[in-house]
XYZ file of C-alpha atoms in Angstrom:
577
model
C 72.094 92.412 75.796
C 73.884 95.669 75.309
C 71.912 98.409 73.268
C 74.537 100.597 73.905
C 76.542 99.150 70.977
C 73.203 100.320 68.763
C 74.285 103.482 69.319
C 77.109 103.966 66.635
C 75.468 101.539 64.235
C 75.954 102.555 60.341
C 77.540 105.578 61.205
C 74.589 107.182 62.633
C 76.270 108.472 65.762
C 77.628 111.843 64.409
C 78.906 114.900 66.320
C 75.658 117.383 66.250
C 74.080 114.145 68.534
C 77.012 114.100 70.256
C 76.645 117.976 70.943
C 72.868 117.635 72.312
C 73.931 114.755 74.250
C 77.088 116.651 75.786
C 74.692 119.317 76.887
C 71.855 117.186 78.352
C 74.672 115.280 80.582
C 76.463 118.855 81.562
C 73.071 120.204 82.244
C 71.883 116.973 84.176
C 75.658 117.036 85.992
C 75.225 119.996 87.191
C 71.812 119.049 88.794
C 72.399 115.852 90.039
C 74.990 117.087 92.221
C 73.476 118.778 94.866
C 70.219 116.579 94.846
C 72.537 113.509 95.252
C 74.296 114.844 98.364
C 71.014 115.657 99.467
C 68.938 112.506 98.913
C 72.019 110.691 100.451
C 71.376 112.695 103.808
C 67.534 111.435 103.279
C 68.230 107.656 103.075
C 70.945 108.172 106.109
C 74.267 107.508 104.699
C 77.469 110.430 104.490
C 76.692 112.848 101.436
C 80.051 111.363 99.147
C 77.666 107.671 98.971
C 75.143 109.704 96.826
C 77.623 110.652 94.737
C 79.487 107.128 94.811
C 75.731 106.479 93.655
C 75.868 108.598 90.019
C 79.387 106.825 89.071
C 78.858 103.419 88.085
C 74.905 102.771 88.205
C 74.582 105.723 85.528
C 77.977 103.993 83.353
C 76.545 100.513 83.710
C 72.546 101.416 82.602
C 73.822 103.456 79.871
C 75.223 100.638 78.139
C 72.437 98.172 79.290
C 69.659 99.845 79.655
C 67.300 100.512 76.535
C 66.021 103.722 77.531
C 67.859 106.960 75.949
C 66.479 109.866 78.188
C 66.346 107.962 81.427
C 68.342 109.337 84.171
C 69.021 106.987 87.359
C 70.325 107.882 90.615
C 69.628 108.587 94.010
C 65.817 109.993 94.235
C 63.550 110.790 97.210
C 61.068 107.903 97.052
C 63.828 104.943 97.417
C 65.852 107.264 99.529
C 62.948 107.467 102.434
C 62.473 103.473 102.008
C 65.773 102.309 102.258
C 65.950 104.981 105.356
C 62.575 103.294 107.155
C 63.986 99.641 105.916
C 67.349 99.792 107.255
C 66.784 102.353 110.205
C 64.976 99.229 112.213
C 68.525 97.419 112.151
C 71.087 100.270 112.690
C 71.425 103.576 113.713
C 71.332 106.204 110.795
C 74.874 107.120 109.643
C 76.584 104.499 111.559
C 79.201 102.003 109.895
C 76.604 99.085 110.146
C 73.739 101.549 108.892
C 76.081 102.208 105.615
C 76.905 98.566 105.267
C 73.821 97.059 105.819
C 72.390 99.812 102.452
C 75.065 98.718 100.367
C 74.647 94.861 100.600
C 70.765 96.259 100.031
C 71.398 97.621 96.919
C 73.508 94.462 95.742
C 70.257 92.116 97.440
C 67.823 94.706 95.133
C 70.031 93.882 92.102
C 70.209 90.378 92.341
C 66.541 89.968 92.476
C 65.657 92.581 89.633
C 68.401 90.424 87.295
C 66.859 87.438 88.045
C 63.193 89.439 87.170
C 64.827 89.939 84.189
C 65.923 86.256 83.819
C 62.873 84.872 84.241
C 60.640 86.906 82.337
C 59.358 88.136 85.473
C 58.822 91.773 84.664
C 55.310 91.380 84.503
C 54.913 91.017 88.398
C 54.827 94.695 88.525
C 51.538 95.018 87.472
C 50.296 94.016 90.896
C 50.748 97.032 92.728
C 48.216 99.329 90.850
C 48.382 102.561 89.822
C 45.818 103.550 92.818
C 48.323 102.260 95.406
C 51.025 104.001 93.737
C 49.525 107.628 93.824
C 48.703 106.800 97.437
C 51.990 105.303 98.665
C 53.736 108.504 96.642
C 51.836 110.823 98.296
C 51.922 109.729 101.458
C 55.593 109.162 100.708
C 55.850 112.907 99.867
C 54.270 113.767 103.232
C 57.113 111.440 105.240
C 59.791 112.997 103.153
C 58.461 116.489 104.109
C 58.051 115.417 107.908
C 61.819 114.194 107.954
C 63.225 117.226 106.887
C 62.221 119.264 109.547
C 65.029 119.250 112.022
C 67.261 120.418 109.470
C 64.755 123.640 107.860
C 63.595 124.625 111.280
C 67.052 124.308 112.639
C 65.951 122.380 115.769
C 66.377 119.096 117.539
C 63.931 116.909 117.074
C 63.893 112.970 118.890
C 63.526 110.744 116.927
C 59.968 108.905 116.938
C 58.385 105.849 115.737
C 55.096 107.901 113.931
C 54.994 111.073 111.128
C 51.864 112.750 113.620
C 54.390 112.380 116.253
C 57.433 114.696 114.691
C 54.986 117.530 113.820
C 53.259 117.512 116.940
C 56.771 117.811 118.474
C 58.239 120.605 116.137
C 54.373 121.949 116.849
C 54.737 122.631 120.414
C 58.203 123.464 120.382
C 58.677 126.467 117.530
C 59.865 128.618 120.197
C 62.748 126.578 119.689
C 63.617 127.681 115.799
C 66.989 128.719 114.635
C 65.576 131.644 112.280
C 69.062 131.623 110.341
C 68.804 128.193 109.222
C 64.687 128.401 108.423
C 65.060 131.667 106.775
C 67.667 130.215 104.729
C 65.650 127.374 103.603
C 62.656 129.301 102.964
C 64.225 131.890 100.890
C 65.845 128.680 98.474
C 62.591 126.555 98.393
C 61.143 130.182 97.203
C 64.458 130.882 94.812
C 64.616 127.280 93.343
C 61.071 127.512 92.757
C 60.244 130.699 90.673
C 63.990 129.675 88.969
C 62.614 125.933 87.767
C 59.271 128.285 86.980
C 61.030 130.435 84.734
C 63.409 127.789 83.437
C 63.045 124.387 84.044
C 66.836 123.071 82.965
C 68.248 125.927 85.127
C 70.221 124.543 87.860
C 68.671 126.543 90.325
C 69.623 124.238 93.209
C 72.805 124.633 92.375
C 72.669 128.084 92.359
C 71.318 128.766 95.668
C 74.103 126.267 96.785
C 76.826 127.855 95.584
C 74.832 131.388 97.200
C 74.313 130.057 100.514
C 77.705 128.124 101.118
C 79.725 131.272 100.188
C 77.091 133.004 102.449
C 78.059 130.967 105.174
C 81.459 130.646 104.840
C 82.297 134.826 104.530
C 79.406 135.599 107.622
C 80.707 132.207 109.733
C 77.385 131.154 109.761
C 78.084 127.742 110.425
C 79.712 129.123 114.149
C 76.103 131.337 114.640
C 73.733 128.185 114.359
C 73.895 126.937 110.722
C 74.062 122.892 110.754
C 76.841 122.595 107.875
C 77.567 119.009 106.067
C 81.653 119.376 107.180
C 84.037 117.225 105.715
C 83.181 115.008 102.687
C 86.500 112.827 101.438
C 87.872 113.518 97.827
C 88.540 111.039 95.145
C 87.182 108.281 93.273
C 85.207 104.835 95.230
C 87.691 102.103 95.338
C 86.283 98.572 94.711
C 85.466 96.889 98.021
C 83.077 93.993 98.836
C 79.806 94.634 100.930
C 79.749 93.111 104.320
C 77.049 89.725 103.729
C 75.651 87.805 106.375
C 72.526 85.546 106.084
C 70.983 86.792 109.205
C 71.134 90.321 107.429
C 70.062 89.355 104.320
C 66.835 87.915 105.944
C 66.351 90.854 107.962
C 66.109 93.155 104.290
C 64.013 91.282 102.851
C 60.685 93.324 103.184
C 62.767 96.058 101.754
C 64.566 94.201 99.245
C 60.706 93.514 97.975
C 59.511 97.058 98.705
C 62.036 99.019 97.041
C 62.517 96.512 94.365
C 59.393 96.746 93.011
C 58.204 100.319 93.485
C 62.050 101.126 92.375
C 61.325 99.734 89.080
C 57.484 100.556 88.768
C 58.942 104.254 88.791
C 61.603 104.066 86.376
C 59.557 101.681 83.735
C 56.749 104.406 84.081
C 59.289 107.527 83.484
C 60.765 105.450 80.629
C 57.746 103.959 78.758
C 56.602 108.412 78.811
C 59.702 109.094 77.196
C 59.451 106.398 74.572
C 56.129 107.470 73.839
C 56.857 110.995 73.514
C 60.306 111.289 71.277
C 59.070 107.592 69.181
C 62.762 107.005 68.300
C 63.114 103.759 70.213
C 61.559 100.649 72.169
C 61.673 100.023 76.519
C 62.209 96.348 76.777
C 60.825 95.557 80.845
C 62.736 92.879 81.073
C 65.861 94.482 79.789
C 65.509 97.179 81.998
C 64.918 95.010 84.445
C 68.044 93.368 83.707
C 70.273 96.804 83.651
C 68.949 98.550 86.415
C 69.615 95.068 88.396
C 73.067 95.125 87.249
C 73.308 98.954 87.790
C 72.968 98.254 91.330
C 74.800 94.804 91.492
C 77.985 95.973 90.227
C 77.376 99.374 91.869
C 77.518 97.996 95.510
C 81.007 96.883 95.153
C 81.795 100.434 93.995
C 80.388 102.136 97.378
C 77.067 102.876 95.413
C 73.625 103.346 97.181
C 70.520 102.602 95.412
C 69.282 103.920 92.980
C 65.738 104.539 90.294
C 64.889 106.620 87.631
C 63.857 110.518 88.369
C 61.183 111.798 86.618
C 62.499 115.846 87.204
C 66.132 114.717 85.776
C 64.975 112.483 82.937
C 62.626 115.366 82.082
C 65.591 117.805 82.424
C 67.817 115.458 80.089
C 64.881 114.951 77.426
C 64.384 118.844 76.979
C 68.327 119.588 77.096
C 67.990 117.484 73.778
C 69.431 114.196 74.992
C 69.450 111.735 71.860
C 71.693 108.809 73.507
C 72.753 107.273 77.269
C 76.078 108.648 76.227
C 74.428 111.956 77.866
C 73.804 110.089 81.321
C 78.276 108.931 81.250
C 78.857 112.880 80.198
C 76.745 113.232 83.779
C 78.977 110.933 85.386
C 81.905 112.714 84.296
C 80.347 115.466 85.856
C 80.369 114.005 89.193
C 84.393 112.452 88.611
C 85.174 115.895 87.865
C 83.741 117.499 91.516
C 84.590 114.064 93.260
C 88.125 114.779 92.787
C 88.344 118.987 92.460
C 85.635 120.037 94.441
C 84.838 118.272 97.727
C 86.548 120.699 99.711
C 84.338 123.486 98.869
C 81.347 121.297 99.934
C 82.297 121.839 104.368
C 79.994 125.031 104.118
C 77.249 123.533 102.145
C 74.162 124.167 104.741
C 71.470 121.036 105.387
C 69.058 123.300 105.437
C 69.169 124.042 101.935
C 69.937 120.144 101.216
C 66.221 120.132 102.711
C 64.814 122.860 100.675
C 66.477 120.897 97.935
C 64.572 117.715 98.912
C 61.299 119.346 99.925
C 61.028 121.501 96.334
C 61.172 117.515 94.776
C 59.080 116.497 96.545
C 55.963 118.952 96.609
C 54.933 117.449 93.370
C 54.856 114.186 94.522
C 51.615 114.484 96.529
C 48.822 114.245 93.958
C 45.623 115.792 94.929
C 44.593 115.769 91.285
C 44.422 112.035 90.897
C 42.415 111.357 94.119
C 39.749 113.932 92.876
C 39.972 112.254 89.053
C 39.553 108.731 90.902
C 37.041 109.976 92.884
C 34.799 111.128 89.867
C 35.678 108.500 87.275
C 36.009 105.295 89.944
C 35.271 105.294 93.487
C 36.672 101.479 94.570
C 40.193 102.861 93.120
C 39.662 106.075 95.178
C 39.393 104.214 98.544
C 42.465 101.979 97.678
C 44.410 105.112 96.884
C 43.267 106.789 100.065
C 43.578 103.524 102.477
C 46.716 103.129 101.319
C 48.013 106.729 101.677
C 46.558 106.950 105.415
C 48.118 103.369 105.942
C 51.345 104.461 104.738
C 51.355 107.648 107.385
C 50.158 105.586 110.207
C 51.725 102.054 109.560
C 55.071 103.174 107.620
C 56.146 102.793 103.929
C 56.574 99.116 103.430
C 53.780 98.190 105.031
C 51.374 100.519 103.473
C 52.455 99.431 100.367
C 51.544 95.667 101.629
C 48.162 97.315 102.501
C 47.551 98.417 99.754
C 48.290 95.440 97.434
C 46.143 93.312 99.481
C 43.182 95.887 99.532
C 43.209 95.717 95.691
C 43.562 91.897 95.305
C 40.570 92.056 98.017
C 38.385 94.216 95.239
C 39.731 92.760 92.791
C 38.101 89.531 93.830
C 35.296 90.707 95.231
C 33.611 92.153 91.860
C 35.691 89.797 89.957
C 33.364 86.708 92.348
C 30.097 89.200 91.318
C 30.802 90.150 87.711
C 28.478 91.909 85.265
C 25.877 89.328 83.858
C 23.089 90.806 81.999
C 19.675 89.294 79.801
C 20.017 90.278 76.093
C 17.027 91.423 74.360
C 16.821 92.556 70.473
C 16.745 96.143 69.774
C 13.978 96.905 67.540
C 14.710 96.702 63.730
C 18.306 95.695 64.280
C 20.461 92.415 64.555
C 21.953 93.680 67.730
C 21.559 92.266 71.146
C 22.227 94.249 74.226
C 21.349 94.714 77.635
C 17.265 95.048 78.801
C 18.010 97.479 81.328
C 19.458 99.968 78.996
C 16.772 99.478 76.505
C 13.558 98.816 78.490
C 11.218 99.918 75.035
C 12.791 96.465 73.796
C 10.174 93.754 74.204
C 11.380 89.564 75.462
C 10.501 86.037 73.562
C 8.187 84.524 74.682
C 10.486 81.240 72.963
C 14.035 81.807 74.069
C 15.707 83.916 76.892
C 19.519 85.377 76.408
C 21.961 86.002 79.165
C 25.998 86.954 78.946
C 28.493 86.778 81.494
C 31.283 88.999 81.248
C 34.071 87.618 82.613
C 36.122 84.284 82.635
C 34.134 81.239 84.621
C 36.114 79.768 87.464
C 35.740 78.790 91.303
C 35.497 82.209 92.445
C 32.077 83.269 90.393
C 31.131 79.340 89.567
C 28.839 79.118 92.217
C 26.650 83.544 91.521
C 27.014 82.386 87.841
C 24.698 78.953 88.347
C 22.484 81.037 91.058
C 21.862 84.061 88.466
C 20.772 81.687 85.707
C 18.367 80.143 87.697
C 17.366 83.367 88.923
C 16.850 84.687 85.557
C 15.041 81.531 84.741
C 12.622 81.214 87.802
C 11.451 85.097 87.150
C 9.719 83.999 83.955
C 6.355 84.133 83.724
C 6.398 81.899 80.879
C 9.114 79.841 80.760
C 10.871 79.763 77.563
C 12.127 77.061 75.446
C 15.949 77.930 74.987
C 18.413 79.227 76.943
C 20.718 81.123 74.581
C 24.273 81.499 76.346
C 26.167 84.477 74.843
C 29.905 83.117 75.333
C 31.505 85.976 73.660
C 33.401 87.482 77.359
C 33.733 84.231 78.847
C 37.479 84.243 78.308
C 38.648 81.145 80.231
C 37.079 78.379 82.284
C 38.385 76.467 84.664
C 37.452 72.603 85.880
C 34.871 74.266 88.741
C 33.279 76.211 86.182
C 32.625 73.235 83.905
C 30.790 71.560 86.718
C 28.327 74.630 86.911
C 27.827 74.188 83.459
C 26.766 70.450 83.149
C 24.509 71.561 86.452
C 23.112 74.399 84.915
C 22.695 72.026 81.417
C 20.928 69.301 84.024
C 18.713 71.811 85.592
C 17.217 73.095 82.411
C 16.506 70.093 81.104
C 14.777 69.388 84.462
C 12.433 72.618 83.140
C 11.887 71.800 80.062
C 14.509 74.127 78.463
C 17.148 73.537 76.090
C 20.363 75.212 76.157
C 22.177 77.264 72.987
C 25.425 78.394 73.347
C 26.738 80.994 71.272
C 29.844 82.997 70.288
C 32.049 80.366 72.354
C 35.635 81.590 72.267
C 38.613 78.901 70.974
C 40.192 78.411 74.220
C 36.923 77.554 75.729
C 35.569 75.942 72.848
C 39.117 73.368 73.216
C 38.391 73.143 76.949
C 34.634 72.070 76.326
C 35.680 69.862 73.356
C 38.294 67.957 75.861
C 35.692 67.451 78.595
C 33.419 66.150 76.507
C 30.714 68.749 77.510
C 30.076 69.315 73.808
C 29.550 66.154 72.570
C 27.126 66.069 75.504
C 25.039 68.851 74.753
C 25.132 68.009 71.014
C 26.442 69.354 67.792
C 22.971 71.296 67.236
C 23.407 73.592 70.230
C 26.522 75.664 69.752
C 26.474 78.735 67.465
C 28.681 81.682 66.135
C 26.727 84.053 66.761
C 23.462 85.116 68.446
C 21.396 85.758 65.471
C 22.026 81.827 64.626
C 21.243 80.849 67.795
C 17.825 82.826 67.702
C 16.946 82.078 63.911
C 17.280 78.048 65.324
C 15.143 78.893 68.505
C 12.435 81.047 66.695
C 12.396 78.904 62.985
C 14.442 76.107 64.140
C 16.201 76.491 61.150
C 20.156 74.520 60.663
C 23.376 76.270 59.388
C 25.551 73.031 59.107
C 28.591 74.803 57.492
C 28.572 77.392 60.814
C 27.905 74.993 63.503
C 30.827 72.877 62.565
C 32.937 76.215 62.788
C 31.008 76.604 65.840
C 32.490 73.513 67.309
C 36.529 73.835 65.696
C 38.789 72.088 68.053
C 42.092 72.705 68.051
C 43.883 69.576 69.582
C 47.567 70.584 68.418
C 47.931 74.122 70.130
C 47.743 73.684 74.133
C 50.114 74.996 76.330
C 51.427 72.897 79.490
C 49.136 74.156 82.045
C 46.152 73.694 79.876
């Protein structure tokens, strides 16, 4: 429950770890700063709740969570959701607005601890990777969108659609503060070729530091220059989130939303760095359980949301992080400017909050996936694509939605019309495989072969029993056997046993018997509980093809493996079976 406590087991913590972890957190500190003030201005609240948001979230996962690079905090993705979520209830920046994203995270918590209770982290492989790179991308585009008021320097209404905003700033460039843009275009171009050259140089904070001492010597903020003003000092006192019901039934699309693409995100970023240092296990539901509590606790501690960033766990890894003690050096980092350095932050210009946000964010939009998809599987190319136009025109949570539906809606479609194919011998072999791939091989005239690759239930019950007799009624000659090659039929289901004594009845009806062969165990329990094989008889189930075909060519018996063809196992059934 707390891996944390691994950390100094047998002695193994010793002070050249604690030196690589001490510079991963100061080097992480030092960027987390200015992307958490700026993130915070993305999801709507004052800059100080983004870093309320690096205090007790990044404390709390380091001692529950079972990742050792992983760095959590604010990031753009569940910034720009919990802004679309909560922006339909309150005004941005508003009292309510703030309260209502606070009792959020704690509602985002709860549910992702009692994931974690449950076993429940599984669920997140139903949003698939397809809808991912689209929502992301399109994501990307929104974030880019929003921040345009602040790097143009100009006023822009606000607007229900993305198309909307640019056509706006579009027709109205005339109306640019070229301070403020230059500004932001000379940092997205600094922070940049800085991350090229380095990429655990803080160059965001550089070109903070640069630009708010810019602005505070020229008075820049007096000539045009939107600045973030005063930001309070000192440590978040504990303090209750305002709860309501009729709230907490109003966030519940983005209680789901950000819950699940939240922690889709930071399991991904964790299970890379797992796989790429080797020196410890991700446990889902663990994480589950700690980045639920992260937030839980956090809320009470004036914390936002928050996920895992890919850029800062990346930034931790190669700084030589070996333990989360480097993520509570981090948080130290952000005590230490909570209570020393606040006052230097009036000058800090938005625009180069935005240049800090849109550098993030270019990498987010992934061209290179939709052309892989697009070669290697089209079906996952249209998801991805529906659901990156459905997240421009329809908004974030419900292109997600979109998107999760259009995949179930493929997913059943091929899954109702799977792969069935006739086996034929391949000439001087034992192997069986499909006719259309090797045409040269010739039929029997005595038996016919066909597999169906995929589990038999009500959804494909009904093209299963049509293709056999489709198969069958093509024949020329009809053949004697039926050999069913059972090796991918993973699961049945009580629909799919009723196409099977039909399909048994209508062969019999044409003279043909029926062989079945390379039956699986759970199957082979399901048909033994029916009563299906006792029906069809002890003599027509095989291991394996070739037995099936040596019975149906020489009609010769194997006793000793068609009693291993018809094992039951009566003791070992689960409670749904």
């Amino acid at each position: 429950m707390i891996p944390f406590l691994q950390t100094f087991k047998n002695g193994q913590y010793k002070s050249a770890v604690f030196r690589s972890d001490a510079i991963a957190g100061i080097t992480v500190g030092v960027v987390l700063i200015p992307q958490a003030i700026a993130y915070a201005l993305l999801m709507g609240v004052p800059p100080i709740y983004g870093l309320y948001a690096c205090l007790v979230p990044l404390i709390i996962y380091a001692l529950l969570g079972t990742s050792k690079q992983l760095s959590i905090g604010p990031v753009a993705v569940t910034a720009i959701l919990v802004m679309s979520g909560v922006s339909e209830l309150a005004d941005p920046f508003s009292e309510h607005f703030v309260s209502l994203v606070l009792f959020l995270g704690f509602l985002i918590g709860i549910t992702q601890i009692l994931m974690s209770l449950l076993r429940m982290g599984f669920l997140v492989n139903l949003i698939s990777q397809p809808v991912i790179s689209g929502f992301i991308s399109a994501a990307a585009i929104i974030i880019i969108v929003s921040q345009l008021e602040e790097s143009l320097g100009m006023s822009i209404p606000d607007v229900k659609h993305t198309y909307q905003t640019v056509s706006y700033a579009l027709l109205h460039l005339g109306e640019i503060e070229w301070i403020t843009f230059g500004m932001c275009l000379f940092s997205i171009l600094a922070i940049m070729l800085l991350k090229k050259w380095k990429r655990s140089f803080p160059g965001a904070l550089l070109m903070l530091l640069i630009t708010t001492l810019v602005t505070y010597f020229f008075g820049l903020h007096d000539k045009g220059v939107s600045v973030i003003k005063e930001v309070p000092s000192g440590l978040p006192s504990f303090q209750i989130p305002p709860m309501s019901y009729e709230d907490m039934m109003a966030l519940i699309p983005s209680v789901l939303t950000v819950t699940f693409i939240g922690y889709v995100g930071s399991i991904g970023i964790a299970k890379s760095m797992e796989m790429k240092n080797r020196d410890h296990v991700v446990r889902p539901n663990q994480e589950l359980f700690a980045l639920g509590m992260a937030k839980v606790i956090g809320a009470f501690f004036l914390a936002v949301p928050s996920s895992g960033s890919y850029s800062r766990t990346a930034i931790n890894d190669e700084a030589g992080a070996k333990t989360t003690i480097s993520s509570m050096i981090a948080a130290l980092m952000v005590v230490l400017s909570l209570l020393f350095l606040t006052q230097f932050f009036y000058y800090i210009p938005k625009s180069v909050l935005a240049a800090i946000i849109l550098v993030s964010v270019f990498g987010l939009i992934n061209v290179s996936e939709a052309k892989y998809l697009y070669q290697v599987k089209r079906r996952d190319f249209f998801v991805m694509m529906i659901t990156f136009v459905g997240t421009l025109v329809f908004g974030v949570e419900n292109g997600i939605f979109i998107g999760v539906i259009l995949s179930f809606v493929f997913l059943q479609y091929y899954s109702s019309r799977p792969h069935i194919a006739e086996l034929v011998n391949i000439p001087g072999t034992t192997y069986y495989r499909n006719v259309n791939r090797f045409p040269e091989a010739k039929r029997s005239q005595e038996y016919m072969i066909i597999r169906f690759d995929n589990q038999l239930y009500f959804g494909n019950a009904g093209f299963f029993k049509d293709a056999i007799q489709s198969y069958v009624s093509k024949r020329d000659v009809m053949p004697k056997f039926l050999i069913l090659d059972n090796t991918n039929m993973h699961d049945m289901d009580s629909t799919g046993l009723h196409v099977f004594e039909d399909i048994h009845e209508y062969l019999e009806r044409q003279g043909i018997q029926l062989l079945i062969a390379g039956t699986i165990g759970p199957v082979r329990d399901f048909l033994k509980r029916s009563g299906f094989t006792d029906k069809l008889g002890k003599n027509h189930h095989y291991l394996n093809i070739s037995d099936a075909v040596a019975h149906a060519e020489h009609r010769t018996l194997q006793e000793k493996s068609r009693e291993v063809a018809v094992q039951f196992n009566e003791k070992r059934r689960s409670f749904l079976d």
